[in-house]
């Protein structure tokens, strides 16, 4: 693993799950802008890219091929991809999915390859499907340089997985300052578990799906007092990057402005000072007073909903209204979320969405709150 760690030039990685799009469709990736972002990122000395099979309705990997792989030498960047074990019905599907990914990305190997979104059930599934033997073979063939997993479950499950599978070389965890002590996510406990097993950590969702980039006035004031001109997102990214065992922090950047902001403080990364850590602790205390829904907008819940409810957009409308009050902007957001789609009141309580939610949100109950708020 040391080899990958040494190859990662800086502690900021480009997460390719929220790429710029033309219009509103996730499939319509804006290649021109994506190319500009890639050029900027590489020119500033960063080199780690992370994609996955389902991102952008299965269009992220192909965009990587067009905008990165076909425009740069393979040695100039590191690429991570992930196995969606839920699509593997029988062991022979492992190879089919893996080869599809190599082809979609236009590469002959992945620098990092992960079992995607592991939890208590999925790891069993991966074991039963023969994933570990398959990936060992891919490593021997040079198609995978380093093997790890992304994780969405509690710390005790992580402990079990790392105990049973010493072959994993790294783990990707969702860590942000808001969820560090959260009982639902257990970010802090998961990080400590990885430290205990001496396994390096890649961080995902450091800005909690963008929510920590737009804090309300009160919590934001503690951070703004320190430095009026630095972004709120910078504290979230630097918080994760300041953890000693973290080798790279992924940021799902959607435009040049976000990227330039990230680059400004991650090019010459400086860990958080004690004063900054204290200000973050105060902001968290203040934030916990807001009754918001902890949705990260990962969208894993959306496709399976039989009523086509745009759950993350409804939760965003709810949060914006709870934090900032009702306004034309929040009403617009809500109307857009229900246009040609189900409303919160249309939910038939089948529970399919909750089975997909990495944040373990009680979506059915929360939709009732949304329904009450918006009538
Ligand atoms: S519980 Fe409601 S929101 Fe969730 S998948 Fe079923 S219908 Fe959709
Ligand atoms: S409700 Fe859960 S699964 Fe759906 S977008 Fe939010 S965090 Fe993701």
Short mmCIF file of N, CA and C in Angstrom, two decimals, residues 19-23 25-37 56 63 66-67:
data_model
loop_
_atom_site.label_atom_id
_atom_site.label_comp_id
_atom_site.label_asym_id
_atom_site.label_seq_id
_atom_site.Cartn_x
_atom_site.Cartn_y
_atom_site.Cartn_z
N UNK A 19 -20.22 15.34 -11.47
CA UNK A 19 -19.54 16.09 -12.52
C UNK A 19 -20.46 17.17 -13.09
N UNK A 20 -19.88 18.17 -13.77
CA UNK A 20 -20.75 19.18 -14.38
C UNK A 20 -21.63 18.55 -15.46
N UNK A 21 -22.88 18.96 -15.54
CA UNK A 21 -23.79 18.43 -16.57
C UNK A 21 -24.40 19.58 -17.37
N UNK A 22 -24.82 19.24 -18.58
CA UNK A 22 -25.55 20.21 -19.41
C UNK A 22 -27.02 19.98 -19.13
N UNK A 23 -27.76 20.98 -18.73
CA UNK A 23 -29.17 20.81 -18.40
C UNK A 23 -29.31 20.11 -17.07
N UNK A 25 -30.06 16.54 -16.78
CA UNK A 25 -29.91 15.08 -16.80
C UNK A 25 -28.50 14.67 -16.39
N UNK A 26 -28.43 13.68 -15.49
CA UNK A 26 -27.14 13.20 -14.98
C UNK A 26 -26.25 12.62 -16.09
N UNK A 27 -26.91 12.09 -17.16
CA UNK A 27 -26.14 11.46 -18.24
C UNK A 27 -25.42 12.50 -19.11
N UNK A 28 -25.93 13.72 -19.12
CA UNK A 28 -25.40 14.74 -20.03
C UNK A 28 -24.18 15.45 -19.44
N UNK A 29 -23.09 14.73 -19.31
CA UNK A 29 -21.90 15.33 -18.70
C UNK A 29 -21.31 16.39 -19.63
N UNK A 30 -20.96 17.51 -19.05
CA UNK A 30 -20.40 18.63 -19.81
C UNK A 30 -18.91 18.35 -20.02
N UNK A 31 -18.58 17.73 -21.14
CA UNK A 31 -17.18 17.32 -21.40
C UNK A 31 -16.22 18.51 -21.43
N UNK A 32 -16.69 19.60 -22.02
CA UNK A 32 -15.80 20.75 -22.16
C UNK A 32 -15.34 21.24 -20.79
N UNK A 33 -16.30 21.38 -19.90
CA UNK A 33 -15.97 21.86 -18.56
C UNK A 33 -15.19 20.80 -17.77
N UNK A 34 -15.59 19.55 -17.94
CA UNK A 34 -14.88 18.47 -17.24
C UNK A 34 -13.41 18.45 -17.68
N UNK A 35 -13.17 18.62 -18.97
CA UNK A 35 -11.78 18.66 -19.47
C UNK A 35 -11.00 19.81 -18.83
N UNK A 36 -11.65 20.97 -18.74
CA UNK A 36 -10.98 22.14 -18.14
C UNK A 36 -10.63 21.85 -16.69
N UNK A 37 -11.56 21.21 -16.00
CA UNK A 37 -11.33 20.90 -14.58
C UNK A 37 -10.17 19.91 -14.44
N UNK A 56 -23.41 8.87 -12.20
CA UNK A 56 -23.99 9.57 -13.36
C UNK A 56 -24.77 8.61 -14.25
N UNK A 63 -17.02 9.13 -19.35
CA UNK A 63 -16.55 10.53 -19.38
C UNK A 63 -15.08 10.59 -18.99
N UNK A 66 -13.13 9.73 -22.10
CA UNK A 66 -13.07 10.81 -23.10
C UNK A 66 -12.22 11.98 -22.63
N UNK A 67 -12.40 12.36 -21.38
CA UNK A 67 -11.81 13.63 -20.93
C UNK A 67 -10.46 13.48 -20.25
#
